[in-house]
Each structure stands twice: as structure tokens, then as C-alpha cells.
Amino acid sequence: MCWRKCWSLLAVALMAFAAWTHAPAAGGRSVGLLSVDGAIGPATADYIARGIQDAASRRFQLVILQMDTPGGLDTSMRAVIKAILTAPLPVVVYVAPSGARAASAGTYILYASHVAAMAPGTNLGAATPVEIGIGPQQPGPGQAPLPGQGGGNERGKDAPERKNADAPMTKKQVNDAAAYLRGLAQMRGRNAEWAELAVREAVSLSAHDALQQNVIELIADDVPSLLAQLDGRKLLVHGKTHQLHTRDASVVPIESDWRNRFLATIANPSVALLLMTIGIYGLVFEFMNPGFVAPGVIGAISLLLGLYALQLLPVNYVGLALILLGLMFMVAEAFLPSFGVLGLGGVVAFVAGSLMLIDTTLPGFGIPPVLVLALGIMSALLLVGVARVALATRRRPVTSGAAGLPGSLTRVESVRTAGGCEGWVRLEGELWKAVSDAPLRPMQMVRVLRRDGLTVRVEPVEHEQEG
């Protein structure tokens, strides 16, 4: 009976503990906080997607995405929206602090959230697609870009500023973007008419106007104020109702991990250009000095990382081709007698390609002209150094091979007859027939005067041997 009572008490205690851990605490369960400040790129999308997964695994009751962005790339924006729409917990997008904005791609992300909130003094909108392509090149059907979409080439100009705003392809892009944002607005019960205006006419709204026009649900000065307004709100997530208890909930910042920080580093266009340049020069130095190993290893790793970063970015492939062509010209200058023409053309092609490489005006995705100029000057200096070394090598007297035999000192290996003037000498590991005006004897030191075909003419140097 005593054992039964003990087991019963233990079972009741376990049930009470389980109920306590699964029930909301007095102040509510924790809230995850993600912070985005800058353009929406591959690293940002990875950080948000992983942050939502981390918050779900840690059983947070919701995630707050605090955002200040001028826009971003279409592929990255869509990845963020997919992560929000498939999240197993509510996601609140909060445009903050005061002075922040959710422009272009940020407007789409805001519309995809379960709750949209803004701080006073913030704004959103300007969601018109940008123009892509060079000349007549345009994306195919079903590939119309959204704000910041690079695809292959991206101009970064809004539709109202384009001369071909009435072109059929431009209409397809705008219609696709408008339908996409309208669909998000209808899903969340927000103002779909204004969403379409944001795409077609690039209009924007302040936080106060956005609240009045049912674009957002809340205006909050800071995160604690936002949590206080969210308390008790019921949200529908994948058919299940989540009631929030956030008034005194603890906020847990979700920091980016090493993988995301590494991706953010190499996905920087400037870093990608540096990696690709180092990679190509490293491989060239390894080919020029086989067996040195270090330049080849560093070059191969840098080149692969640079190419991986470039495939994440809106790259202009004409610019990339010019960069590769310029580097090849500068390398060829060291081997071909072009008198600087190849080298100068290589530097010009490299600088022009670097300026064209990232075809977008979105903040955070351009390459500073100062960096391009510095790389061009360094390449030119390297080219001059290689050319000077090559020129000095060509002017240096020949000291090896058949042309380097005259003046060489060696010993007589053998003579045909005692006291004869013909014999054999060893030069650079080979036996040569030697003739002399003076008698030769074995092991005698001689100097090569000249080469006549397969015969060398020598003279004894008895005095040098004694010295």
C-alpha cells in the first residue's frame, strides 16, 4: 500500500509538471526577435528562415521580425515570404525604429506577416518592379521580377521613370507583381486596393496613414509596447488558433550563426570580386611555378567561393566576361611580346567589367568605384613588375644550354692518344668531343672557347688549376 501511494503521488507530480510546462506562464512564453537592417539578400533570407525554425524548435509563441529595408532581390524576398507563410507559429513584422522603412520588397514581406506593425515616423510602399535586361533582352513568360529582382541583369529603375513603361513586357511584370501583392493582402485581410497602387504607381504611406487604410494593424513605439498591444490577440496559423500572452513575455534575440555570417560576408559584391581576382591570380602563379602549392590552393578556394557568391547576386554576365577577359590579357602580357598592348587592354577590360558586374542600384549590392580603381591600379603594377622581370631575364646572358658552353671550365675525361690534341670532356652532364691546339691529358682543366657543331674547341688552363 505504501508503494502504491508513492507511485500515485509520483504520477500526480509528473502530470502537474507536464501541465505546468505546456501551459503559458504567468507572463507568457518567450518571444523570438529577428532584426534586419539593410537590403534583403541571400544571407538575410537564410537568417530569417533559420530564425523562424529556431523559434519554432524552442517553442516560442511568436516571432517578431523587426525590419528596416530599402528593398531587395526577388529570389531572397520570395524565400522570406515562403518561410513566413509556412511558419508553424505567428510571425509579426515590425517596421522600426522611427525613421525606418519597408520599401519595395519590404512591403511584400510586411503584407505576408500575420500581424503588421510600424513605429511612428516610418513608411512603406514603392513596390513597383524594376527594369531588367540589356537592350531587348527580357525575362520569359512566368519569370517577371518583383522589386529588386536581378535574374541576370538589373537596372534598378522604377517603372514610372522608364521610357518604355507601356511596353508589353513591362505590363506583364507590373501585372504579375500586382497580383502577387494583392494575393498576400487578401490572405491576411488587408487593403488590397492600396497594395495594387503601391505596385502600379509606386505610392508610399506613413505609419499613421497605413493604420487608417487597413494596411497594418498596429502602431507601437517599441517592442514592449508592441507586445502589450498583441496580448490576448488570436491568430490563425495553418487552421489552428493561437492566442497570444505577450504582455510580460520575455524577448529573446535570435542572432545569426557562423554560417549566416559567412554567407553574408562572401555575398558582398566587393568581397566576391576580391575573391575571384585572388583566385585567378593564385592559379596563374601556381601554373607559372608548379609545385609551389600555396598559390594554387588559395587560388582554387578563393575562385570557387567567389563564383558561388556571384551566383547568389544579380550579375551582369557581360561584366563578368570582361573581367575574365581582362585578367587573361594581363596574364598573356607576361608571355607574349605585345609591348604592353595586351596588358593595357586587360586593365581597361577589368575595370569596365568590374563597374558593370553588379547590375543594380539597390543599396548594399553595388561595387564601390574606389575598390575597382584600386584593383585596376594593383593589376597594372603587378603587370609592370612581371614585365620588368621578364625584360631583365631576356637581357641576362645565357648560362645554360649549348649557347652557354663558351667560357665554361671542365676537366678532360679521356684522350684518344697520349699527348694527342683530341679527347672527351663532360659539359652539363653530357660528353662532348674536344679538340685543342695544345696536347691534352686526362683530368686536365680546360676552358671551352667555342662550339663547332658537336665538337668544342678548348684550351688548357694549367695556371688556374694551380691557383
Short mmCIF file of C-alpha atoms in Angstrom, two decimals:
data_model
loop_
_atom_site.label_atom_id
_atom_site.label_comp_id
_atom_site.label_asym_id
_atom_site.label_seq_id
_atom_site.Cartn_x
_atom_site.Cartn_y
_atom_site.Cartn_z
CA MET A 1 0.00 0.00 0.00
CA CYS A 2 2.88 2.37 0.79
CA TRP A 3 4.48 1.68 -2.60
CA ARG A 4 1.15 2.27 -4.36
CA LYS A 5 0.72 5.62 -2.62
CA CYS A 6 4.25 6.64 -3.58
CA TRP A 7 3.68 5.71 -7.23
CA SER A 8 0.37 7.59 -7.24
CA LEU A 9 1.97 10.72 -5.78
CA LEU A 10 4.81 10.48 -8.30
CA ALA A 11 2.34 10.15 -11.22
CA VAL A 12 0.35 13.16 -10.00
CA ALA A 13 3.56 15.19 -9.67
CA LEU A 14 4.64 14.28 -13.21
CA MET A 15 1.24 15.19 -14.63
CA ALA A 16 1.30 18.51 -12.79
CA PHE A 17 4.82 19.23 -14.09
CA ALA A 18 3.80 18.40 -17.65
CA ALA A 19 0.74 20.62 -17.41
CA TRP A 20 2.86 23.44 -15.96
CA THR A 21 5.47 23.22 -18.75
CA HIS A 22 2.85 23.15 -21.53
CA ALA A 23 0.68 25.92 -20.11
CA PRO A 24 1.60 29.57 -20.62
CA ALA A 25 3.49 31.10 -17.75
CA ALA A 26 2.06 33.99 -15.84
CA GLY A 27 3.87 36.40 -18.07
CA GLY A 28 3.54 34.34 -21.28
CA ARG A 29 6.07 32.24 -23.11
CA SER A 30 9.15 33.72 -24.75
CA VAL A 31 9.10 35.72 -27.97
CA GLY A 32 11.83 35.49 -30.60
CA LEU A 33 13.22 38.70 -32.10
CA LEU A 34 14.83 38.82 -35.55
CA SER A 35 16.47 42.07 -36.71
CA VAL A 36 17.01 43.06 -40.34
CA ASP A 37 18.72 46.34 -41.22
CA GLY A 38 19.60 46.66 -44.89
CA ALA A 39 18.78 45.18 -48.27
CA ILE A 40 17.10 41.77 -48.48
CA GLY A 41 19.71 39.42 -49.91
CA PRO A 42 20.60 35.72 -49.75
CA ALA A 43 22.19 36.00 -46.31
CA THR A 44 19.16 37.87 -44.93
CA ALA A 45 16.75 35.28 -46.31
CA ASP A 46 18.79 32.45 -44.80
CA TYR A 47 18.92 34.24 -41.44
CA ILE A 48 15.15 34.79 -41.32
CA ALA A 49 14.28 31.25 -42.42
CA ARG A 50 16.64 29.69 -39.88
CA GLY A 51 15.49 32.10 -37.18
CA ILE A 52 11.85 31.08 -37.64
CA GLN A 53 12.82 27.40 -37.49
CA ASP A 54 14.87 28.03 -34.35
CA ALA A 55 11.98 29.87 -32.68
CA ALA A 56 9.61 27.01 -33.51
CA SER A 57 12.00 24.39 -32.13
CA ARG A 58 12.35 26.40 -28.91
CA ARG A 59 8.56 26.58 -28.58
CA PHE A 60 8.34 30.37 -28.72
CA GLN A 61 4.81 31.65 -29.01
CA LEU A 62 5.62 34.03 -31.85
CA VAL A 63 8.46 35.68 -33.79
CA ILE A 64 8.90 39.42 -34.26
CA LEU A 65 10.78 40.46 -37.40
CA GLN A 66 11.99 44.00 -36.80
CA MET A 67 12.79 45.39 -40.22
CA ASP A 68 14.34 48.44 -41.84
CA THR A 69 15.00 47.79 -45.53
CA PRO A 70 15.09 49.72 -48.83
CA GLY A 71 14.15 46.56 -50.76
CA GLY A 72 15.99 43.54 -52.04
CA LEU A 73 16.32 40.73 -54.54
CA ASP A 74 13.25 38.89 -55.73
CA THR A 75 14.57 35.39 -55.01
CA SER A 76 15.55 36.36 -51.47
CA MET A 77 12.23 38.17 -50.88
CA ARG A 78 10.26 35.12 -52.01
CA ALA A 79 12.33 32.88 -49.73
CA VAL A 80 11.45 35.11 -46.76
CA ILE A 81 7.75 35.13 -47.67
CA LYS A 82 7.71 31.34 -48.03
CA ALA A 83 9.34 31.00 -44.60
CA ILE A 84 6.64 33.26 -43.09
CA LEU A 85 3.73 31.55 -44.82
CA THR A 86 4.91 28.06 -43.82
CA ALA A 87 5.90 29.00 -40.27
CA PRO A 88 4.23 26.90 -37.54
CA LEU A 89 3.94 29.97 -35.28
CA PRO A 90 2.77 33.55 -35.81
CA VAL A 91 5.22 36.00 -37.39
CA VAL A 92 4.86 39.70 -36.64
CA VAL A 93 6.67 42.12 -38.97
CA TYR A 94 7.51 45.35 -37.18
CA VAL A 95 8.97 48.30 -39.13
CA ALA A 96 11.18 50.03 -36.60
CA PRO A 97 12.79 52.09 -35.16
CA SER A 98 11.39 55.51 -36.02
CA GLY A 99 12.82 56.65 -39.32
CA ALA A 100 12.93 53.12 -40.73
CA ARG A 101 11.15 51.97 -43.88
CA ALA A 102 9.78 48.87 -45.55
CA ALA A 103 10.15 49.88 -49.18
CA SER A 104 9.94 47.72 -52.28
CA ALA A 105 10.47 44.08 -51.22
CA GLY A 106 9.88 45.08 -47.58
CA THR A 107 6.25 45.91 -48.44
CA TYR A 108 5.66 42.38 -49.72
CA ILE A 109 7.19 40.86 -46.59
CA LEU A 110 5.05 43.14 -44.40
CA TYR A 111 1.89 42.03 -46.22
CA ALA A 112 2.82 38.36 -45.77
CA SER A 113 3.04 38.62 -41.97
CA HIS A 114 0.33 37.50 -39.56
CA VAL A 115 0.43 40.93 -37.86
CA ALA A 116 1.85 44.06 -39.49
CA ALA A 117 3.09 46.82 -37.20
CA MET A 118 5.03 50.03 -37.62
CA ALA A 119 6.74 52.53 -35.37
CA PRO A 120 5.80 56.21 -35.60
CA GLY A 121 7.78 58.04 -38.26
CA THR A 122 8.20 55.03 -40.54
CA ASN A 123 6.88 54.38 -44.04
CA LEU A 124 6.26 51.60 -46.56
CA GLY A 125 5.42 51.25 -50.25
CA ALA A 126 7.13 51.95 -53.60
CA ALA A 127 6.69 48.33 -54.65
CA THR A 128 6.95 48.77 -58.42
CA PRO A 129 9.05 46.14 -60.25
CA VAL A 130 12.40 47.26 -61.59
CA GLU A 131 13.52 47.03 -65.20
CA ILE A 132 15.83 44.19 -66.06
CA GLY A 133 17.82 43.20 -69.07
CA ILE A 134 20.19 44.87 -71.52
CA GLY A 135 18.61 46.16 -74.70
CA PRO A 136 15.86 43.85 -75.97
CA GLN A 137 16.70 41.07 -73.52
CA GLN A 138 13.74 40.38 -71.26
CA PRO A 139 12.65 37.52 -69.00
CA GLY A 140 10.44 34.85 -70.43
CA PRO A 141 6.80 34.21 -69.56
CA GLY A 142 6.25 33.44 -65.91
CA GLN A 143 9.61 34.97 -64.92
CA ALA A 144 8.58 38.55 -64.29
CA PRO A 145 10.63 40.07 -61.47
CA LEU A 146 9.48 41.78 -58.35
CA PRO A 147 11.20 44.65 -56.57
CA GLY A 148 14.95 44.24 -56.64
CA GLN A 149 14.84 41.11 -58.79
CA GLY A 150 18.11 40.66 -60.61
CA GLY A 151 17.76 37.48 -62.63
CA GLY A 152 20.71 38.19 -64.83
CA ASN A 153 20.77 41.95 -65.28
CA GLU A 154 19.03 44.60 -63.23
CA ARG A 155 18.78 48.32 -63.84
CA GLY A 156 17.18 49.33 -60.55
CA LYS A 157 14.86 51.91 -62.15
CA ASP A 158 11.23 52.09 -61.18
CA ALA A 159 8.56 51.81 -63.86
CA PRO A 160 7.39 55.46 -63.75
CA GLU A 161 10.90 56.57 -64.70
CA ARG A 162 11.24 54.26 -67.69
CA LYS A 163 10.66 55.40 -71.24
CA ASN A 164 9.21 52.03 -72.18
CA ALA A 165 6.71 51.94 -69.35
CA ASP A 166 3.99 50.92 -71.78
CA ALA A 167 5.95 48.06 -73.31
CA PRO A 168 4.16 44.68 -73.24
CA MET A 169 6.86 43.02 -71.12
CA THR A 170 6.76 45.86 -68.60
CA LYS A 171 2.99 45.46 -68.30
CA LYS A 172 3.44 41.73 -67.68
CA GLN A 173 5.96 42.43 -64.92
CA VAL A 174 3.74 45.01 -63.23
CA ASN A 175 0.62 42.84 -63.53
CA ASP A 176 2.43 39.85 -62.06
CA ALA A 177 3.74 41.91 -59.14
CA ALA A 178 0.34 43.49 -58.50
CA ALA A 179 -1.38 40.11 -58.45
CA TYR A 180 1.25 38.71 -56.09
CA LEU A 181 0.87 41.53 -53.56
CA ARG A 182 -2.92 41.55 -53.91
CA GLY A 183 -2.95 37.83 -53.13
CA LEU A 184 -0.97 38.41 -49.94
CA ALA A 185 -3.33 41.24 -48.96
CA GLN A 186 -6.41 39.06 -49.47
CA MET A 187 -4.83 36.23 -47.48
CA ARG A 188 -4.25 38.50 -44.48
CA GLY A 189 -7.39 40.63 -44.85
CA ARG A 190 -5.56 43.86 -45.59
CA ASN A 191 -6.16 46.68 -48.07
CA ALA A 192 -5.72 45.03 -51.47
CA GLU A 193 -6.57 48.18 -53.46
CA TRP A 194 -3.71 50.16 -51.93
CA ALA A 195 -1.41 47.17 -52.43
CA GLU A 196 -2.09 47.32 -56.15
CA LEU A 197 -1.46 51.07 -56.20
CA ALA A 198 1.88 50.51 -54.45
CA VAL A 199 2.89 48.31 -57.38
CA ARG A 200 1.38 50.21 -60.29
CA GLU A 201 2.03 53.78 -59.12
CA ALA A 202 4.87 53.29 -56.59
CA VAL A 203 2.90 55.08 -53.84
CA SER A 204 4.01 55.10 -50.21
CA LEU A 205 2.32 55.53 -46.84
CA SER A 206 3.33 56.76 -43.43
CA ALA A 207 2.62 54.63 -40.38
CA HIS A 208 -0.43 56.69 -39.37
CA ASP A 209 -1.96 56.56 -42.88
CA ALA A 210 -1.17 52.84 -43.17
CA LEU A 211 -3.13 52.16 -39.98
CA GLN A 212 -6.09 54.23 -41.19
CA GLN A 213 -6.19 52.47 -44.56
CA ASN A 214 -6.02 48.94 -43.08
CA VAL A 215 -2.55 48.24 -44.41
CA ILE A 216 -1.20 47.48 -40.93
CA GLU A 217 -2.83 46.51 -37.65
CA LEU A 218 -0.71 48.26 -35.01
CA ILE A 219 1.48 51.29 -34.31
CA ALA A 220 3.92 50.78 -31.45
CA ASP A 221 6.76 52.94 -30.13
CA ASP A 222 8.96 49.98 -29.25
CA VAL A 223 8.93 46.22 -28.77
CA PRO A 224 7.46 46.26 -25.20
CA SER A 225 4.64 48.49 -26.44
CA LEU A 226 4.08 46.11 -29.35
CA LEU A 227 3.91 43.10 -27.01
CA ALA A 228 1.42 44.88 -24.79
CA GLN A 229 -0.88 45.51 -27.78
CA LEU A 230 -0.52 41.93 -29.02
CA ASP A 231 -1.55 40.44 -25.68
CA GLY A 232 -4.76 38.45 -25.95
CA ARG A 233 -4.91 38.62 -29.76
CA LYS A 234 -5.97 35.41 -31.51
CA LEU A 235 -4.19 34.48 -34.73
CA LEU A 236 -4.98 31.69 -37.17
CA VAL A 237 -1.90 29.71 -38.24
CA HIS A 238 -2.47 26.76 -40.58
CA GLY A 239 -6.02 26.26 -39.35
CA LYS A 240 -5.12 26.46 -35.65
CA THR A 241 -5.93 29.38 -33.40
CA HIS A 242 -3.03 30.80 -31.37
CA GLN A 243 -3.90 33.09 -28.50
CA LEU A 244 -1.01 35.34 -27.55
CA HIS A 245 0.07 36.03 -23.97
CA THR A 246 2.71 38.65 -24.54
CA ARG A 247 2.19 41.43 -22.02
CA ASP A 248 5.10 40.37 -19.80
CA ALA A 249 6.72 37.88 -22.16
CA SER A 250 10.50 37.75 -22.31
CA VAL A 251 12.07 38.76 -25.62
CA VAL A 252 14.91 36.52 -26.84
CA PRO A 253 17.04 37.97 -29.65
CA ILE A 254 17.88 35.35 -32.28
CA GLU A 255 21.39 36.02 -33.52
CA SER A 256 22.79 34.84 -36.83
CA ASP A 257 25.04 31.77 -36.71
CA TRP A 258 28.51 31.37 -38.24
CA ARG A 259 27.07 30.01 -41.49
CA ASN A 260 24.87 33.05 -41.99
CA ARG A 261 27.69 35.45 -41.12
CA PHE A 262 29.98 33.66 -43.57
CA LEU A 263 27.32 33.81 -46.29
CA ALA A 264 26.74 37.50 -45.60
CA THR A 265 30.48 38.13 -45.94
CA ILE A 266 31.09 36.38 -49.25
CA ALA A 267 27.76 37.51 -50.74
CA ASN A 268 29.01 41.09 -50.55
CA PRO A 269 29.72 42.07 -54.18
CA SER A 270 33.03 43.71 -53.24
CA VAL A 271 34.21 40.60 -51.40
CA ALA A 272 33.06 38.38 -54.26
CA LEU A 273 35.11 40.44 -56.75
CA LEU A 274 38.17 40.29 -54.50
CA LEU A 275 37.83 36.53 -54.06
CA MET A 276 37.54 35.95 -57.80
CA THR A 277 40.56 38.18 -58.54
CA ILE A 278 42.69 36.48 -55.88
CA GLY A 279 41.58 33.09 -57.15
CA ILE A 280 42.60 33.74 -60.75
CA TYR A 281 45.96 35.29 -59.82
CA GLY A 282 46.66 32.43 -57.41
CA LEU A 283 46.07 29.83 -60.11
CA VAL A 284 48.23 31.78 -62.58
CA PHE A 285 51.14 31.95 -60.11
CA GLU A 286 50.79 28.23 -59.46
CA PHE A 287 50.93 27.46 -63.19
CA MET A 288 53.99 29.70 -63.54
CA ASN A 289 55.71 27.99 -60.58
CA PRO A 290 54.49 24.38 -60.50
CA GLY A 291 54.92 22.70 -57.15
CA PHE A 292 54.72 25.87 -55.04
CA VAL A 293 51.28 24.58 -53.89
CA ALA A 294 50.18 27.52 -51.70
CA PRO A 295 49.09 29.88 -54.52
CA GLY A 296 47.17 27.06 -56.22
CA VAL A 297 45.34 26.03 -53.04
CA ILE A 298 44.46 29.59 -52.04
CA GLY A 299 43.52 30.48 -55.61
CA ALA A 300 41.25 27.48 -56.13
CA ILE A 301 39.39 28.04 -52.84
CA SER A 302 39.03 31.79 -53.44
CA LEU A 303 37.82 31.32 -57.01
CA LEU A 304 35.17 28.77 -56.01
CA LEU A 305 33.94 30.97 -53.16
CA GLY A 306 33.81 34.00 -55.45
CA LEU A 307 31.86 32.15 -58.13
CA TYR A 308 29.45 30.79 -55.50
CA ALA A 309 28.85 34.32 -54.20
CA LEU A 310 28.30 35.68 -57.71
CA GLN A 311 25.60 33.11 -58.49
CA LEU A 312 23.66 34.47 -55.50
CA LEU A 313 23.81 38.05 -56.81
CA PRO A 314 22.26 39.90 -59.77
CA VAL A 315 25.29 39.55 -62.02
CA ASN A 316 25.71 41.17 -65.41
CA TYR A 317 27.37 38.37 -67.37
CA VAL A 318 28.86 40.81 -69.87
CA GLY A 319 30.71 42.43 -66.97
CA LEU A 320 31.84 39.03 -65.70
CA ALA A 321 33.12 38.10 -69.17
CA LEU A 322 35.03 41.40 -69.39
CA ILE A 323 36.68 40.73 -66.02
CA LEU A 324 37.82 37.26 -67.08
CA LEU A 325 38.99 38.56 -70.47
CA GLY A 326 40.94 41.37 -68.81
CA LEU A 327 42.69 39.00 -66.42
CA MET A 328 43.60 36.67 -69.28
CA PHE A 329 45.03 39.59 -71.28
CA MET A 330 47.16 40.68 -68.32
CA VAL A 331 48.48 37.14 -67.86
CA ALA A 332 49.19 36.80 -71.60
CA GLU A 333 51.20 40.04 -71.49
CA ALA A 334 53.84 38.25 -69.42
CA PHE A 335 54.35 35.59 -72.11
CA LEU A 336 53.74 37.36 -75.44
CA PRO A 337 55.79 40.25 -76.95
CA SER A 338 52.84 42.63 -77.30
CA PHE A 339 54.79 45.65 -75.95
CA GLY A 340 52.07 46.49 -73.39
CA VAL A 341 49.05 46.36 -75.69
CA LEU A 342 47.59 43.22 -74.10
CA GLY A 343 48.32 44.46 -70.61
CA LEU A 344 46.72 47.87 -71.14
CA GLY A 345 43.70 46.28 -72.80
CA GLY A 346 43.43 43.83 -69.91
CA VAL A 347 43.41 46.60 -67.28
CA VAL A 348 40.73 48.53 -69.22
CA ALA A 349 38.57 45.41 -69.64
CA PHE A 350 38.96 44.51 -65.96
CA VAL A 351 37.92 47.97 -64.74
CA ALA A 352 34.97 48.19 -67.17
CA GLY A 353 33.76 44.69 -66.24
CA SER A 354 34.02 45.41 -62.52
CA LEU A 355 31.87 48.54 -62.88
CA MET A 356 29.26 46.55 -64.84
CA LEU A 357 29.41 43.36 -62.76
CA ILE A 358 26.54 44.03 -60.34
CA ASP A 359 23.70 45.44 -62.43
CA THR A 360 21.51 47.03 -59.77
CA THR A 361 21.19 50.29 -57.88
CA LEU A 362 19.83 48.68 -54.72
CA PRO A 363 21.75 49.84 -51.63
CA GLY A 364 24.25 47.25 -50.46
CA PHE A 365 24.62 45.49 -53.81
CA GLY A 366 26.96 47.83 -55.67
CA ILE A 367 30.74 47.74 -56.00
CA PRO A 368 32.44 50.97 -54.88
CA PRO A 369 34.32 52.63 -57.77
CA VAL A 370 37.23 53.24 -55.38
CA LEU A 371 37.65 49.47 -54.96
CA VAL A 372 37.51 48.94 -58.72
CA LEU A 373 40.12 51.66 -59.26
CA ALA A 374 42.37 50.19 -56.56
CA LEU A 375 42.17 46.70 -58.09
CA GLY A 376 42.89 48.15 -61.54
CA ILE A 377 45.98 50.02 -60.26
CA MET A 378 47.22 46.93 -58.39
CA SER A 379 46.76 44.81 -61.52
CA ALA A 380 48.64 47.37 -63.58
CA LEU A 381 51.50 47.50 -61.07
CA LEU A 382 51.65 43.71 -60.99
CA LEU A 383 51.72 43.69 -64.78
CA VAL A 384 54.60 46.22 -64.84
CA GLY A 385 56.52 44.15 -62.29
CA VAL A 386 56.11 40.96 -64.29
CA ALA A 387 57.14 42.77 -67.48
CA ARG A 388 60.30 44.17 -65.84
CA VAL A 389 61.28 40.75 -64.55
CA ALA A 390 60.71 39.24 -67.99
CA LEU A 391 62.75 42.00 -69.65
CA ALA A 392 65.62 41.58 -67.18
CA THR A 393 65.57 37.84 -67.80
CA ARG A 394 65.79 38.34 -71.57
CA ARG A 395 68.77 40.68 -71.17
CA ARG A 396 70.64 38.33 -68.85
CA PRO A 397 73.49 36.45 -70.55
CA VAL A 398 72.82 32.81 -71.36
CA THR A 399 74.37 30.49 -68.80
CA SER A 400 72.88 27.16 -69.77
CA GLY A 401 72.37 25.05 -72.88
CA ALA A 402 74.56 24.95 -75.97
CA ALA A 403 74.75 28.75 -76.14
CA GLY A 404 76.17 28.85 -72.64
CA LEU A 405 79.09 26.48 -73.29
CA PRO A 406 81.74 29.07 -74.33
CA GLY A 407 83.71 30.11 -71.28
CA SER A 408 82.82 27.01 -69.26
CA LEU A 409 85.53 25.25 -67.24
CA THR A 410 85.71 21.47 -67.15
CA ARG A 411 88.15 18.56 -66.98
CA VAL A 412 89.27 16.19 -69.68
CA GLU A 413 87.64 12.81 -69.27
CA SER A 414 89.94 10.95 -71.67
CA VAL A 415 92.19 11.47 -74.72
CA ARG A 416 92.45 9.43 -77.88
CA THR A 417 96.24 9.00 -77.76
CA ALA A 418 98.85 10.00 -75.25
CA GLY A 419 99.98 13.54 -75.96
CA GLY A 420 97.20 13.98 -78.52
CA CYS A 421 95.13 17.08 -79.15
CA GLU A 422 91.72 15.36 -79.16
CA GLY A 423 89.70 13.96 -76.29
CA TRP A 424 86.40 13.97 -74.45
CA VAL A 425 85.07 16.42 -71.86
CA ARG A 426 81.85 16.45 -69.82
CA LEU A 427 79.69 19.56 -70.06
CA GLU A 428 76.27 19.86 -68.34
CA GLY A 429 76.12 16.11 -67.84
CA GLU A 430 76.97 15.22 -71.45
CA LEU A 431 80.17 14.03 -73.16
CA TRP A 432 81.47 16.33 -75.89
CA LYS A 433 84.31 15.74 -78.32
CA ALA A 434 87.07 18.28 -77.59
CA VAL A 435 89.94 19.48 -79.73
CA SER A 436 92.83 21.74 -78.73
CA ASP A 437 95.90 23.29 -80.27
CA ALA A 438 97.89 22.05 -77.27
CA PRO A 439 98.30 18.44 -76.11
CA LEU A 440 95.63 17.19 -73.68
CA ARG A 441 95.90 14.75 -70.83
CA PRO A 442 93.24 13.13 -68.59
CA MET A 443 91.90 15.19 -65.65
CA GLN A 444 93.43 18.35 -67.13
CA MET A 445 91.44 21.56 -66.55
CA VAL A 446 90.39 23.22 -69.82
CA ARG A 447 88.24 26.17 -70.90
CA VAL A 448 85.72 25.98 -73.73
CA LEU A 449 86.47 28.54 -76.44
CA ARG A 450 83.65 27.86 -78.87
CA ARG A 451 81.37 25.16 -80.21
CA ASP A 452 81.66 23.82 -83.75
CA GLY A 453 78.65 21.55 -84.30
CA LEU A 454 79.11 18.57 -81.99
CA THR A 455 82.72 19.46 -81.20
CA VAL A 456 84.04 22.01 -78.72
CA ARG A 457 87.39 23.75 -79.02
CA VAL A 458 89.21 24.06 -75.68
CA GLU A 459 92.47 25.37 -74.26
CA PRO A 460 94.36 24.19 -71.17
CA VAL A 461 94.22 26.41 -68.07
CA GLU A 462 97.07 24.99 -66.02
CA HIS A 463 97.67 28.26 -64.18
CA GLU A 464 94.04 28.49 -62.95
CA GLN A 465 94.20 24.90 -61.74
CA GLU A 466 97.30 25.70 -59.68
CA GLY A 467 95.74 28.88 -58.29
#
